[in-house]
Short mmCIF file of C-alpha atoms in Angstrom, two decimals:
data_model
loop_
_atom_site.label_atom_id
_atom_site.label_comp_id
_atom_site.label_asym_id
_atom_site.label_seq_id
_atom_site.Cartn_x
_atom_site.Cartn_y
_atom_site.Cartn_z
CA MET A 178 2.37 25.65 15.87
CA LEU A 179 1.21 26.60 12.39
CA PHE A 180 1.84 24.38 9.38
CA ALA A 181 1.49 25.04 5.66
CA ILE A 182 -0.07 22.16 3.75
CA ILE A 183 0.54 22.73 0.04
CA CYS A 184 -1.14 20.34 -2.40
CA THR A 185 -0.85 20.23 -6.18
CA ASP A 186 -3.51 18.40 -8.20
CA LYS A 187 -2.62 15.78 -10.77
CA PRO A 188 -3.12 17.00 -14.35
CA ASP A 189 -6.67 16.56 -15.63
CA ALA A 190 -8.01 15.71 -12.15
CA ALA A 191 -10.90 18.21 -12.12
CA ALA A 192 -13.48 15.40 -12.14
CA ILE A 193 -11.96 13.82 -9.01
CA ARG A 194 -11.91 17.22 -7.28
CA ALA A 195 -15.57 17.86 -8.12
CA GLN A 196 -16.69 14.38 -7.05
CA VAL A 197 -14.86 14.37 -3.70
CA ARG A 198 -15.36 18.07 -2.81
CA PRO A 199 -18.35 17.51 -0.46
CA ASP A 200 -16.34 14.98 1.58
CA HIS A 201 -13.32 17.30 1.62
CA ILE A 202 -15.44 20.23 2.86
CA ALA A 203 -17.00 18.02 5.55
CA TYR A 204 -13.49 16.98 6.65
CA LEU A 205 -12.43 20.62 6.87
CA ASN A 206 -15.55 21.43 8.91
CA GLU A 207 -14.62 18.66 11.37
CA HIS A 208 -11.24 20.37 11.87
CA ALA A 209 -12.37 24.00 11.55
CA ALA A 210 -10.91 24.99 14.94
CA ARG A 211 -7.43 24.16 13.61
CA ILE A 212 -7.72 26.12 10.36
CA TYR A 213 -5.96 29.50 10.22
CA CYS A 214 -6.86 29.91 6.53
CA ALA A 215 -7.48 27.59 3.59
CA GLY A 216 -8.47 27.60 -0.05
CA PRO A 217 -7.74 26.31 -3.53
CA THR A 218 -4.97 27.47 -5.80
CA LEU A 219 -6.04 28.49 -9.30
CA ASP A 220 -4.67 28.31 -12.83
CA ASP A 221 -3.03 31.36 -14.39
CA GLY A 222 -6.43 32.57 -15.60
CA GLY A 223 -7.78 32.47 -12.04
CA GLU A 224 -10.67 30.19 -12.97
CA THR A 225 -9.78 26.52 -12.57
CA MET A 226 -8.82 24.96 -9.22
CA ASN A 227 -5.51 23.11 -9.40
CA GLY A 228 -4.45 22.57 -5.81
CA SER A 229 -5.00 23.53 -2.19
CA VAL A 230 -3.19 25.57 0.47
CA LEU A 231 -4.06 25.25 4.14
CA MET A 232 -2.47 26.99 7.11
CA MET A 233 -3.36 24.97 10.19
CA ASP A 234 -2.51 24.70 13.86
CA PHE A 235 -1.15 21.37 15.14
CA ALA A 236 1.02 20.34 18.07
CA ASN A 237 3.64 18.81 15.78
CA LEU A 238 4.57 17.79 12.25
CA ASP A 239 3.26 14.24 12.68
CA GLN A 240 -0.24 15.55 13.45
CA ALA A 241 -0.13 17.86 10.43
CA ARG A 242 0.96 15.02 8.15
CA ALA A 243 -1.74 12.74 9.55
CA PHE A 244 -4.35 15.38 8.78
CA ALA A 245 -3.06 15.69 5.19
CA ASP A 246 -2.95 11.90 4.75
CA ASN A 247 -6.58 11.57 5.86
CA ASP A 248 -7.97 14.34 3.63
CA PRO A 249 -10.55 12.79 1.28
CA TYR A 250 -8.83 14.53 -1.65
CA PHE A 251 -5.57 12.76 -0.79
CA LYS A 252 -7.30 9.41 -0.29
CA ALA A 253 -9.04 9.76 -3.67
CA GLY A 254 -5.70 10.27 -5.42
CA LEU A 255 -6.32 13.88 -6.44
CA PHE A 256 -2.89 15.20 -5.56
CA ASP A 257 0.33 14.95 -7.54
CA SER A 258 2.23 16.22 -4.50
CA VAL A 259 1.64 17.25 -0.89
CA THR A 260 4.14 19.28 1.12
CA VAL A 261 3.74 19.86 4.87
CA ARG A 262 6.03 22.42 6.49
CA PRO A 263 6.10 24.41 9.72
CA TRP A 264 5.07 28.01 9.01
CA LYS A 265 5.59 31.22 10.95
CA LYS A 266 3.29 34.22 10.58
CA VAL A 267 5.41 37.38 10.54
CA PHE A 268 3.26 39.99 8.84
CA PRO A 269 1.07 41.66 9.70
CA ALA A 270 2.11 41.66 13.31
CA ASP A 271 -0.59 40.65 15.76
#
């Protein structure tokens, strides 16, 4: 089942994001087989990262939440909020 993990950075947290990014990328690489797509959200100018969106495959909501809770970004206190929801791909049709 696919899940959307939607994370919003705390204001003025760019330094935390930059410092922890290598650990975050390593964590994603460890779970690459589960990733449908992932990437940062950007400010209105399209230049500064201000959050993350991941679409990932897990057996259940508890597994998806555990993944989000163990993300180095989350552990470092980068995020103001994290939402984990089941997600259904509708378009384009497979």
